[in-house]
Amino acid sequence: MPKRKSAPAEEGTQRRRSVRIASVNGTEPPKAGAKLATKKTQKTTKRSKPEEAVSSGSEPESEPQPKKSRTAKLPKTKPEPKSTKAKAKPPIPSVDSGSEKTYWLLKAEPESRLENGVDVKFSIDDLAAKTEPEPWDGIRAYAARNNLRAMKKGDLAFFYHSNCKEPGIVGTMEIVQEHSPDLSAHDPKAPYYDASSKPEDPKWSVVHVKFRSKFATPITLKDLRAMGAPGKPLENMQMLKQTRLSVSRVTAAEWEHLMGVAEEM
DNA sequence: GCCAACGTTGGC
DNA sequence: GCCAACGTTGGC
């Protein structure tokens, strides 16, 4: 289900955040929210981003919007060096960094909140109860979407509870299916419906995830911020720098540090 | 409910 | 391409 989470921006659609819907893809009702979610309606999730996944960005990546010039910018593929010739070769790391494994952090709202009349609540327990891969839908921010599109099967991600009493990382999940169109965007009844996304040219994406673990004790936002102080292990963590991004990158060092913290708690 | 951060829109 | 207005995210 959906979760939403994404970010911002977008308009229209955007709002929703997190949520997700389940429906579309299948099944479930919307759980929505979950993912990102955020408050308002649209919020989150969906929309945002473009660019590469990586950053936050704003651009839409590919699709971006039509509008003005802005759009496109992005290099879609990587910029590679122009130099090409000569040296360049090493460039290929292709996709990301090379070999390093990539980790992520996805936000979902564990408390009930209506988006377009649908409850977008989606907690780690909701995910743990699923018997089928869950589509992380509702992302309506290009930056968040771009991160979804950069995910590879087998990548691991933290499940973060947002817009709730105790915000924080509550467990982990695995990306079991790479991105595919977020069909919930085309459903007027879905929490994060986006009239600007056409079925023949889907604007938003989902990835399917599977529950892996629930921490005995959540790592709260307060804890995360303390570990994000200058000189500390999480000082450059994307989620602390771009607080509105519902789908962010986690480095291998950050992942390991946090998994260690979770164990001792 | 408030509000800070920040992304998007859209005029110029 | 700049930038002001506006809207959203999401913690508190």
Tab-separated table of C-alpha atoms (C1' of nucleotides) in Angstrom:
chain	number	residue	atom	x	y	z
A	1	MET	CA	0.000	0.000	0.000
A	2	PRO	CA	0.587	3.092	-0.354
A	3	LYS	CA	2.178	5.138	1.470
A	4	ARG	CA	2.952	8.216	0.510
A	5	LYS	CA	5.128	10.085	1.284
A	6	SER	CA	6.622	12.087	-0.905
A	7	ALA	CA	6.942	15.248	-1.139
A	8	PRO	CA	6.042	18.151	-1.978
A	9	ALA	CA	5.478	19.954	-4.293
A	10	GLU	CA	3.569	19.411	-6.644
A	11	GLU	CA	0.665	20.766	-6.786
A	12	GLY	CA	-2.020	19.418	-7.593
A	13	THR	CA	-1.480	16.402	-6.835
A	14	GLN	CA	0.731	16.692	-4.643
A	15	ARG	CA	-0.556	16.865	-1.659
A	16	ARG	CA	-1.050	13.821	-0.667
A	17	ARG	CA	1.769	12.676	0.522
A	18	SER	CA	2.090	9.751	1.648
A	19	VAL	CA	-0.432	7.907	1.143
A	20	ARG	CA	-0.821	5.411	-0.783
A	21	ILE	CA	-3.362	3.786	-1.868
A	22	ALA	CA	-3.547	0.616	-2.179
A	23	SER	CA	-5.806	0.261	-4.520
A	24	VAL	CA	-4.586	0.636	-7.520
A	25	ASN	CA	-2.209	-1.652	-7.696
A	26	GLY	CA	-3.938	-3.706	-6.133
A	27	THR	CA	-5.479	-4.498	-3.684
A	28	GLU	CA	-5.637	-3.126	-0.801
A	29	PRO	CA	-7.250	-0.384	0.106
A	30	PRO	CA	-5.601	2.248	0.584
A	31	LYS	CA	-3.528	2.238	3.044
A	32	ALA	CA	-2.330	4.889	2.143
A	33	GLY	CA	-0.998	7.114	3.640
A	34	ALA	CA	1.382	5.406	4.705
A	35	LYS	CA	3.826	6.387	3.019
A	36	LEU	CA	4.439	9.671	3.270
A	37	ALA	CA	1.834	11.175	3.861
A	38	THR	CA	1.382	13.906	5.193
A	39	LYS	CA	-1.099	15.823	6.073
A	40	LYS	CA	-2.933	17.443	3.811
A	41	THR	CA	-4.068	16.031	1.054
A	42	GLN	CA	-2.060	15.585	-1.311
A	43	LYS	CA	0.751	16.013	-0.029
A	44	THR	CA	3.349	14.188	-0.223
A	45	THR	CA	4.176	11.808	-2.004
A	46	LYS	CA	3.764	11.981	-5.070
A	47	ARG	CA	4.957	14.604	-6.841
A	48	SER	CA	8.070	15.742	-6.666
A	49	LYS	CA	10.838	15.249	-8.220
A	50	PRO	CA	12.810	14.908	-10.813
A	51	GLU	CA	16.018	14.472	-10.874
A	52	GLU	CA	17.797	11.912	-10.063
A	53	ALA	CA	17.106	10.411	-7.414
A	54	VAL	CA	19.408	11.583	-5.595
A	55	SER	CA	18.876	14.674	-4.671
A	56	SER	CA	16.181	16.216	-3.947
A	57	GLY	CA	15.587	17.990	-6.381
A	58	SER	CA	13.282	19.350	-8.019
A	59	GLU	CA	13.087	18.536	-11.207
A	60	PRO	CA	11.137	16.150	-12.675
A	61	GLU	CA	13.057	14.178	-14.348
A	62	SER	CA	11.961	13.194	-17.214
A	63	GLU	CA	8.753	13.962	-17.481
A	64	PRO	CA	8.624	16.774	-16.136
A	65	GLN	CA	6.608	19.102	-16.537
A	66	PRO	CA	5.906	20.852	-19.284
A	67	LYS	CA	6.057	24.051	-18.365
A	68	LYS	CA	8.364	26.382	-18.891
A	69	SER	CA	11.601	25.882	-19.552
A	70	ARG	CA	12.589	24.579	-16.630
A	71	THR	CA	11.997	21.423	-17.101
A	72	ALA	CA	14.162	19.468	-18.344
A	73	LYS	CA	17.053	19.947	-17.239
A	74	LEU	CA	18.305	17.281	-15.993
A	75	PRO	CA	20.712	15.293	-17.351
A	76	LYS	CA	19.062	12.428	-17.387
A	77	THR	CA	21.484	10.152	-17.444
A	78	LYS	CA	24.232	11.099	-16.052
A	79	PRO	CA	26.432	13.567	-16.930
A	80	GLU	CA	29.150	12.099	-17.743
A	81	PRO	CA	32.159	13.487	-18.654
A	82	LYS	CA	32.470	14.863	-21.458
A	83	SER	CA	35.757	14.216	-21.995
A	84	THR	CA	35.138	11.247	-23.150
A	85	LYS	CA	37.746	10.174	-24.809
A	86	ALA	CA	40.747	9.928	-23.217
A	87	LYS	CA	40.459	9.084	-19.921
A	88	ALA	CA	37.430	8.769	-19.193
A	89	LYS	CA	36.683	5.566	-18.871
A	90	PRO	CA	36.240	4.883	-15.646
A	91	PRO	CA	33.281	6.502	-15.814
A	92	ILE	CA	31.089	3.986	-15.947
A	93	PRO	CA	30.083	3.165	-12.886
A	94	SER	CA	26.966	3.289	-14.151
A	95	VAL	CA	24.502	3.868	-12.038
A	96	ASP	CA	25.418	4.916	-8.962
A	97	SER	CA	28.198	4.487	-7.218
A	98	GLY	CA	29.491	1.663	-8.019
A	99	SER	CA	29.278	-0.979	-6.016
A	100	GLU	CA	28.194	0.350	-2.947
A	101	LYS	CA	24.858	-0.751	-1.904
A	102	THR	CA	22.161	1.799	-1.748
A	103	TYR	CA	19.812	2.289	1.159
A	104	TRP	CA	16.743	4.424	1.557
A	105	LEU	CA	14.355	5.946	4.041
A	106	LEU	CA	10.630	6.059	3.266
A	107	LYS	CA	8.105	7.946	5.309
A	108	ALA	CA	4.534	6.935	5.974
A	109	GLU	CA	1.923	8.235	8.350
A	110	PRO	CA	0.933	5.779	11.094
A	111	GLU	CA	-1.993	7.840	12.329
A	112	SER	CA	-5.300	8.268	10.564
A	113	ARG	CA	-5.679	11.274	8.326
A	114	LEU	CA	-8.050	11.772	5.439
A	115	GLU	CA	-6.809	12.662	2.052
A	116	ASN	CA	-9.436	13.061	-0.634
A	117	GLY	CA	-11.793	11.361	1.790
A	118	VAL	CA	-9.602	8.321	2.235
A	119	ASP	CA	-7.614	7.394	5.318
A	120	VAL	CA	-3.957	7.342	4.410
A	121	LYS	CA	-2.712	5.760	7.611
A	122	PHE	CA	0.004	3.206	7.011
A	123	SER	CA	2.283	2.003	9.786
A	124	ILE	CA	5.076	-0.529	10.081
A	125	ASP	CA	2.509	-2.918	11.559
A	126	ASP	CA	0.277	-2.459	8.537
A	127	LEU	CA	3.198	-3.375	6.320
A	128	ALA	CA	4.129	-6.339	8.488
A	129	ALA	CA	0.612	-7.694	8.072
A	130	LYS	CA	0.819	-7.779	4.296
A	131	THR	CA	1.313	-11.068	2.614
A	132	GLU	CA	2.043	-9.635	-0.808
A	133	PRO	CA	4.558	-7.029	-1.924
A	134	GLU	CA	3.198	-3.631	-1.068
A	135	PRO	CA	3.212	-0.834	-3.616
A	136	TRP	CA	4.585	2.359	-2.122
A	137	ASP	CA	2.226	4.747	-3.739
A	138	GLY	CA	1.091	8.243	-3.297
A	139	ILE	CA	4.388	9.898	-3.937
A	140	ARG	CA	3.703	13.139	-5.718
A	141	ALA	CA	6.942	15.009	-5.481
A	142	TYR	CA	9.470	14.699	-8.252
A	143	ALA	CA	12.475	14.434	-6.014
A	144	ALA	CA	10.900	11.615	-4.076
A	145	ARG	CA	9.738	9.931	-7.250
A	146	ASN	CA	13.181	10.090	-8.719
A	147	ASN	CA	14.518	8.338	-5.692
A	148	LEU	CA	11.883	5.639	-6.118
A	149	ARG	CA	13.011	5.174	-9.697
A	150	ALA	CA	16.615	4.799	-8.619
A	151	MET	CA	15.820	1.908	-6.303
A	152	LYS	CA	17.048	-1.537	-7.239
A	153	LYS	CA	15.565	-4.842	-6.308
A	154	GLY	CA	17.213	-5.992	-3.111
A	155	ASP	CA	17.864	-2.494	-1.756
A	156	LEU	CA	16.932	-2.021	1.881
A	157	ALA	CA	15.044	0.891	3.368
A	158	PHE	CA	14.112	2.295	6.736
A	159	PHE	CA	10.413	2.701	7.483
A	160	TYR	CA	9.870	6.110	9.099
A	161	HIS	CA	6.717	7.185	10.899
A	162	SER	CA	5.937	10.823	10.151
A	163	ASN	CA	3.307	13.337	11.058
A	164	CYS	CA	2.583	11.524	14.290
A	165	LYS	CA	3.159	11.588	17.986
A	166	GLU	CA	6.567	9.994	17.960
A	167	PRO	CA	8.231	10.546	14.596
A	168	GLY	CA	11.134	8.219	13.908
A	169	ILE	CA	12.542	5.128	12.224
A	170	VAL	CA	10.566	2.103	13.300
A	171	GLY	CA	11.897	-0.741	11.179
A	172	THR	CA	13.203	-1.881	7.827
A	173	MET	CA	11.884	-3.205	4.530
A	174	GLU	CA	13.258	-4.495	1.266
A	175	ILE	CA	12.624	-3.287	-2.262
A	176	VAL	CA	11.297	-6.388	-3.982
A	177	GLN	CA	10.174	-4.865	-7.273
A	178	GLU	CA	11.593	-1.863	-9.079
A	179	HIS	CA	9.512	1.063	-10.182
A	180	SER	CA	6.337	0.876	-12.213
A	181	PRO	CA	3.604	3.469	-12.848
A	182	ASP	CA	1.608	4.629	-9.830
A	183	LEU	CA	-1.826	3.877	-11.165
A	184	SER	CA	-3.456	5.341	-8.104
A	185	ALA	CA	-2.728	8.761	-9.546
A	186	HIS	CA	-5.387	8.098	-12.173
A	187	ASP	CA	-8.095	7.079	-9.731
A	188	PRO	CA	-10.299	10.002	-8.726
A	189	LYS	CA	-11.137	8.188	-5.554
A	190	ALA	CA	-7.572	7.600	-4.497
A	191	PRO	CA	-6.069	9.733	-1.805
A	192	TYR	CA	-3.445	11.150	-4.045
A	193	TYR	CA	-5.344	11.424	-7.260
A	194	ASP	CA	-3.507	13.580	-9.781
A	195	ALA	CA	-5.563	14.682	-12.737
A	196	SER	CA	-2.443	15.836	-14.487
A	197	SER	CA	-1.065	12.325	-14.745
A	198	LYS	CA	-2.471	10.558	-17.756
A	199	PRO	CA	-2.653	6.800	-18.063
A	200	GLU	CA	-0.973	6.991	-21.408
A	201	ASP	CA	1.856	8.930	-19.846
A	202	PRO	CA	2.101	8.123	-16.151
A	203	LYS	CA	3.839	10.768	-14.142
A	204	TRP	CA	4.311	8.981	-10.841
A	205	SER	CA	5.882	5.732	-9.799
A	206	VAL	CA	5.726	3.096	-7.100
A	207	VAL	CA	8.139	0.412	-5.997
A	208	HIS	CA	6.998	-2.707	-4.199
A	209	VAL	CA	8.348	-3.367	-0.747
A	210	LYS	CA	8.351	-6.198	1.749
A	211	PHE	CA	8.540	-5.977	5.531
A	212	ARG	CA	11.859	-7.032	7.038
A	213	SER	CA	11.985	-5.936	10.642
A	214	LYS	CA	10.422	-3.804	13.326
A	215	PHE	CA	12.768	-2.255	15.857
A	216	ALA	CA	12.249	-3.143	19.473
A	217	THR	CA	12.572	0.553	20.132
A	218	PRO	CA	12.143	3.243	17.462
A	219	ILE	CA	14.991	5.601	16.711
A	220	THR	CA	13.199	8.889	17.240
A	221	LEU	CA	13.604	12.039	15.258
A	222	LYS	CA	15.126	13.515	18.352
A	223	ASP	CA	17.723	10.738	18.393
A	224	LEU	CA	18.371	11.226	14.702
A	225	ARG	CA	18.950	14.915	15.135
A	226	ALA	CA	21.346	14.319	17.981
A	227	MET	CA	23.317	11.963	15.752
A	228	GLY	CA	23.142	14.577	13.020
A	229	ALA	CA	25.042	17.252	14.902
A	230	PRO	CA	28.255	18.485	13.361
A	231	GLY	CA	30.898	15.835	13.600
A	232	LYS	CA	28.414	13.113	14.317
A	233	PRO	CA	27.608	10.053	12.179
A	234	LEU	CA	24.470	11.449	10.609
A	235	GLU	CA	25.663	14.976	10.022
A	236	ASN	CA	25.058	14.701	6.299
A	237	MET	CA	21.975	12.504	6.308
A	238	GLN	CA	19.594	13.576	3.573
A	239	MET	CA	16.427	13.214	5.613
A	240	LEU	CA	17.749	15.654	8.192
A	241	LYS	CA	18.701	18.161	5.549
A	242	GLN	CA	15.606	17.911	3.431
A	243	THR	CA	12.959	17.342	5.962
A	244	ARG	CA	10.140	17.444	3.520
A	245	LEU	CA	11.448	14.697	1.296
A	246	SER	CA	9.453	11.563	1.871
A	247	VAL	CA	11.819	9.258	0.017
A	248	SER	CA	15.486	9.914	0.737
A	249	ARG	CA	18.842	8.232	0.385
A	250	VAL	CA	20.758	6.685	3.225
A	251	THR	CA	24.463	5.964	2.841
A	252	ALA	CA	25.944	2.602	3.761
A	253	ALA	CA	27.731	4.219	6.693
A	254	GLU	CA	24.517	5.804	7.941
A	255	TRP	CA	22.651	2.524	7.544
A	256	GLU	CA	25.202	0.575	9.479
A	257	HIS	CA	25.407	3.128	12.194
A	258	LEU	CA	21.645	3.187	12.630
A	259	MET	CA	21.293	-0.581	12.558
A	260	GLY	CA	23.872	-0.706	15.329
A	261	VAL	CA	21.927	1.843	17.307
A	262	ALA	CA	18.707	-0.088	16.820
A	263	GLU	CA	20.306	-3.210	18.196
A	264	GLU	CA	21.406	-1.665	21.348
A	265	MET	CA	18.183	-0.065	22.141
B	1	DG	C1'	-3.263	25.191	15.014
B	2	DC	C1'	1.218	27.512	14.204
B	3	DC	C1'	4.919	28.103	11.591
B	4	DA	C1'	9.636	27.330	9.405
B	5	DA	C1'	11.603	25.401	5.450
B	6	DC	C1'	11.343	24.872	0.916
B	7	DG	C1'	9.476	23.607	-3.650
B	8	DT	C1'	6.513	25.188	-7.414
B	9	DT	C1'	4.086	28.516	-10.216
B	10	DG	C1'	4.029	31.873	-13.297
B	11	DG	C1'	4.739	36.914	-14.528
B	12	DC	C1'	8.130	39.691	-16.321
C	1	DG	C1'	16.414	33.295	-15.888
C	2	DC	C1'	14.897	35.924	-11.762
C	3	DC	C1'	11.944	36.233	-8.200
C	4	DA	C1'	7.626	37.103	-5.523
C	5	DA	C1'	3.595	34.802	-4.274
C	6	DC	C1'	1.806	30.813	-2.890
C	7	DG	C1'	1.243	26.030	-1.386
C	8	DT	C1'	2.874	21.991	0.999
C	9	DT	C1'	5.433	19.294	4.467
C	10	DG	C1'	5.751	17.986	8.829
C	11	DG	C1'	7.533	18.953	13.595
C	12	DC	C1'	5.921	20.881	17.646
